[in-house]
Structures are given as structure tokens and as C-alpha cells.
XYZ file of C-alpha atoms in Angstrom:
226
model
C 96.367 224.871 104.881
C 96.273 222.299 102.048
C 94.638 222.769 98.824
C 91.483 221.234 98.449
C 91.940 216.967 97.450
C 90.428 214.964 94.841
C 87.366 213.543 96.013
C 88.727 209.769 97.155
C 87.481 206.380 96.869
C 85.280 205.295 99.868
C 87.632 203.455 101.703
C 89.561 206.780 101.996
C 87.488 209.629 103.629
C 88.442 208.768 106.972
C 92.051 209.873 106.129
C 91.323 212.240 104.113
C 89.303 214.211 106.264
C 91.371 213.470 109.531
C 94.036 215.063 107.105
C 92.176 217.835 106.161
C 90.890 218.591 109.815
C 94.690 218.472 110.759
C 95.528 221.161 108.165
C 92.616 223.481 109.523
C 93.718 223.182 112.829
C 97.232 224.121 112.352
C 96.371 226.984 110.173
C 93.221 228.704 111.928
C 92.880 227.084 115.448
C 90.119 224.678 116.662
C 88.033 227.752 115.897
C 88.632 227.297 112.682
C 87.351 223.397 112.785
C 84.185 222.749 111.616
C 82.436 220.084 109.721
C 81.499 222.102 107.191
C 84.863 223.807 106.666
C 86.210 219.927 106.338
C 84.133 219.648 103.841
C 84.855 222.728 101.862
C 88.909 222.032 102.001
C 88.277 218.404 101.355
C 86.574 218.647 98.063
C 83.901 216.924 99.760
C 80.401 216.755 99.373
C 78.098 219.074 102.263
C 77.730 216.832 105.291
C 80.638 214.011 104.164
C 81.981 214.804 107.523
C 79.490 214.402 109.749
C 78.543 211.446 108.250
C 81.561 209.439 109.733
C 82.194 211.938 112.699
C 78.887 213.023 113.755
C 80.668 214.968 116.914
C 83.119 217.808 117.197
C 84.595 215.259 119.870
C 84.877 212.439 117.013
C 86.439 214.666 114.798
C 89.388 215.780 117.100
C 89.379 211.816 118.444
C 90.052 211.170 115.044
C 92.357 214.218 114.558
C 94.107 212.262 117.464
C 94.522 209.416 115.745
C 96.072 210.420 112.817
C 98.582 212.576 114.190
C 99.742 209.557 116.302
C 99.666 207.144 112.723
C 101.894 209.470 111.225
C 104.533 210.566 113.677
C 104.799 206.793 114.815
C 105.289 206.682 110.494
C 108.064 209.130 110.592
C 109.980 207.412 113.317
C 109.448 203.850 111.779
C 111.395 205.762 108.298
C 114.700 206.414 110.037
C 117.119 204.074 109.567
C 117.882 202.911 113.056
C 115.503 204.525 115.447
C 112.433 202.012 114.406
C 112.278 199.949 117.634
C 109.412 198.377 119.418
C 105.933 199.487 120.668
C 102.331 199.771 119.282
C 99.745 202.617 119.278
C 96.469 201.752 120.276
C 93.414 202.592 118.245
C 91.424 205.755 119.397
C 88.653 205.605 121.020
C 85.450 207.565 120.348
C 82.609 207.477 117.948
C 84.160 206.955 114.132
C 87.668 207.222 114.959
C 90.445 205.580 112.491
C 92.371 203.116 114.029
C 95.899 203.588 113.258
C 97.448 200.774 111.169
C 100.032 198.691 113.403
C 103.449 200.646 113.403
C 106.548 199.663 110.727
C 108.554 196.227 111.309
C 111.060 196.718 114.094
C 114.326 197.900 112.909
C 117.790 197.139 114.300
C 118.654 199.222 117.497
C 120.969 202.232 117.303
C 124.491 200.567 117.213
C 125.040 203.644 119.709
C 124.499 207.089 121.396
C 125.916 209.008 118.021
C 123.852 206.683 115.685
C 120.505 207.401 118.180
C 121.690 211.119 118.275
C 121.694 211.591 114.384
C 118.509 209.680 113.797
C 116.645 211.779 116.552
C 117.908 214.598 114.951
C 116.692 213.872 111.714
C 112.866 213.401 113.652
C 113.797 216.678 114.854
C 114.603 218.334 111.707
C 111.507 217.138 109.790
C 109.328 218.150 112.060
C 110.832 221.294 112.514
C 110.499 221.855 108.687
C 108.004 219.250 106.156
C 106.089 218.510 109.283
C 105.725 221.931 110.681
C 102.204 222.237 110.454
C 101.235 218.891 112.059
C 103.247 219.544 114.980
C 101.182 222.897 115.289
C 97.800 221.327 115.020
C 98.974 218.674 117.705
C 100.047 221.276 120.050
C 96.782 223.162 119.915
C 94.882 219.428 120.111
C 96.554 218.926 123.256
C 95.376 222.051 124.869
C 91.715 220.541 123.717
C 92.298 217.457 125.287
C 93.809 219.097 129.004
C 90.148 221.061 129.000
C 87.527 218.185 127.887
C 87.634 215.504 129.773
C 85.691 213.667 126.665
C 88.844 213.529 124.680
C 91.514 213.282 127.437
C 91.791 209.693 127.144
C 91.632 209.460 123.878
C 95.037 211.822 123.662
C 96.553 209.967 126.493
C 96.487 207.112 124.101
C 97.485 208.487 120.630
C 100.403 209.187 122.481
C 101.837 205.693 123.976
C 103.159 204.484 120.888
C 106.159 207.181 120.995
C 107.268 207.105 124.462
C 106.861 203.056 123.773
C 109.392 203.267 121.061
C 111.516 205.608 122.930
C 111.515 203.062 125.697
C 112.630 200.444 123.021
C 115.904 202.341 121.698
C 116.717 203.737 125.776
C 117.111 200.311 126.725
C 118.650 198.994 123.559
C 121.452 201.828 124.850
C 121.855 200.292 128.317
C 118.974 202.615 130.407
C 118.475 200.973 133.528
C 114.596 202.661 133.976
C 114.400 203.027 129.833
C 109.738 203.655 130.517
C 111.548 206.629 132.867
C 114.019 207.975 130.339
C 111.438 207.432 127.551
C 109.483 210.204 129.622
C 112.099 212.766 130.416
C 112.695 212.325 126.506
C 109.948 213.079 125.197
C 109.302 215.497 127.380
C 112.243 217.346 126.092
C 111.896 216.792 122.682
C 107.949 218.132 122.768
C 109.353 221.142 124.919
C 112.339 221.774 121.998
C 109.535 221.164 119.252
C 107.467 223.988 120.799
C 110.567 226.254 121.656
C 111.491 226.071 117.768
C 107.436 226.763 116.704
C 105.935 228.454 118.436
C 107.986 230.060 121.595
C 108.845 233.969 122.023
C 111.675 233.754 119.710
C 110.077 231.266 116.834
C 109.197 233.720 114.160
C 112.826 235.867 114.561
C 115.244 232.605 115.266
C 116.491 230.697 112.124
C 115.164 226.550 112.328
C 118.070 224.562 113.719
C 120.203 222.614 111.148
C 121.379 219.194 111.516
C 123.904 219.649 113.217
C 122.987 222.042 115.735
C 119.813 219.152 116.274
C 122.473 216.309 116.442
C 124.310 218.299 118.591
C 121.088 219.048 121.167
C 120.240 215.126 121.057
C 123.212 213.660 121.900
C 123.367 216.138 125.119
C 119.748 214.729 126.195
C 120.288 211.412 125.110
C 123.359 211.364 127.135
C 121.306 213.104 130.207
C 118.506 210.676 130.203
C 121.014 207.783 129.727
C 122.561 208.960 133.351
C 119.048 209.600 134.868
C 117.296 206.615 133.437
């Protein structure tokens, strides 16, 4: 978990304390996510959180939202994998509303320039972004069992497989929506694998080139399916 932030400006508590939910989550569990304990790690005064998410529902809507702001951020930095597709805003009571994804960038001049920039996604995640890819896998769990929130989840996550879509058909995929599917799918199952699976805490993180390596054999399968 984070250390506790400087108490922000207004304008910024919304982040801040989607940030700071996201940090509980990942480090203690949604039993560990309570307004008050968003408070406490936030620096923020008692009752700052449910002040602008007055439900445990609102709070993981806009837990939701942020995740899907800054993985759609990550993917927009990589040189060559920034292609097009939007995230819509969140839904439920107090939610951010991500901000509208980087420029598009030029398409991957090919499968070993996709491959390397995928990796890269990987390899971040894998390491800097460890923790957020925790807290969304234990979100999604949340969102399979309340039906409150299921939407909400289903759409924090278009603006990914929308991108993906953008760089499968910039490669020549015939059904790019279909290979954007059996991509992500893969890439969510390899994220889990490397954090949390039987052999996570005993297996070393991949390297770059092991990741490259991985992509370029999925990119080329869901090239052939898709």
C-alpha cells in the first residue's frame, strides 16, 4: 500500500481517493476497503470519502474507473501500440469519468514492432504496475458476484479490447473485434499466471525478451484465428 498523500486541492479527491482505494485493495482485499480506511491512507479528513462516494458500490464503480484511465494511459505511452478506441465513463453514483484516451499513434509498422510494444505493457505491469493489476483482478471477482457493479466493469473494460481491435486490424485481422478478444483474453490469463498463479511467488518475472518472445507467438495465433 501507498504512503499516506498530501491532502490535494479540491478538484483532486476523486483521484486521489480512487488511487488510494486501488492501493487498499491490492494490498488487503475488498475486506480491507472501507471508507474510513480511504480516509486514513489518504491523509484525508474523517468522512472525505463518503462525501463523494456515499456507497461501497460507488467506491469500487469508481475503483473501476480509474483502473480503466490508467491502463488505457499505459498503452497510449508506447510508442506504436496507441491506436484507436475510447473508454466510456463509469456509471454509478460519484464515479470519475475517465479523461478521453491519448491522440492516436501510428500503427505497428508490423508483427515484431506490435510484439515488442505488447511486451513492454506486459513487463510494466508485471513489475511498476504490479499492484494495480492485483486490485483489478480481485475487482473483477466483485463485479462477477454483484450484479450492481457488473455493468459498470463491463464498461471500464471496452476501451482495451477497442484499442486492441485498432492495432489487429492495422496488422491485416480479418475479424480484428474477434482477435481483440482472444487477446486479451490471453494477456489477462498471462497477467494472472505471472501474479498470482501456483507458481507466482517461486517463478522469477519474465524479462523482455522472454515477454516479446510470448507476444509475438499470440499475436501471430490470433492473426491466423482472427
Amino acid at each position: 500500500m501507498s504512503t499516506p498523500r498530501t491532502r490535494p486541492p479540491e478538484a483532486d479527491r476523486r483521484t486521489l481517493i480512487a488511487d488510494t482505494a486501488i492501493d487498499l485493495v491490492a494490498a488487503a482485499g475488498l475486506r480491507g476497503l472501507t471508507h474510513r480506511a480511504v480516509d486514513g491512507a489518504a491523509g484525508l479528513p474523517a468522512g472525505s470519502t463518503s462525501y463523494y462516494f456515499r456507497t461501497r458500490t460507488a467506491l469500487i464503480g469508481a475503483c473501476y474507473a480509474r483502473l480503466a484511465e490508467l491502463d488505457l494511459g499505459d498503452v497510449g505511452d508506447l510508442s506504436g501500440f496507441g491506436e484507436v478506441g475510447e473508454v466510456g465513463g463509469v456509471g454509478g453514483e460519484g464515479s470519475p469519468r475517465p479523461s478521453p484516451p491519448p491522440a492516436p499513434g501510428p500503427a505497428p509498422a508490423d508483427r515484431e514492432a506490435a510484439a515488442a510494444a505488447l511486451a513492454g505493457l506486459l513487463h510494466r505491469w508485471l513489475t511498476v504496475g504490479r499492484a494495480r493489476q492485483l486490485a483489478r483482478f480481485e475487482l473483477s471477482l466483485e463485479a462477477a458476484r454483484n450484479p450492481e457493479l457488473e455493468a459498470d466493469f463491463h464498461r471500464a473494460g471496452q476501451g482495451a479490447r477497442a484499442r486492441a481491435a485498432g492495432v489487429l486490424a492495422a496488422l491485416g485481422a480479418r475479424r480484428p473485434e474477434e482477435a481483440a478478444e482472444l487477446l486479451v483474453a490471453w494477456t489477462d490469463g498471462l497477467l494472472y499466471d505471472r501474479l498470482a498463479g501456483a507458481l507466482a511467488r517461486s517463478r522469477p518475472a519474465p524479462d523482455l525478451p522472454e515477454l516479446t518472445s510470448i507476444t509475438r507467438r499470440m499475436l501471430d495465433a490470433v492473426l491466423v484465428e482472427g
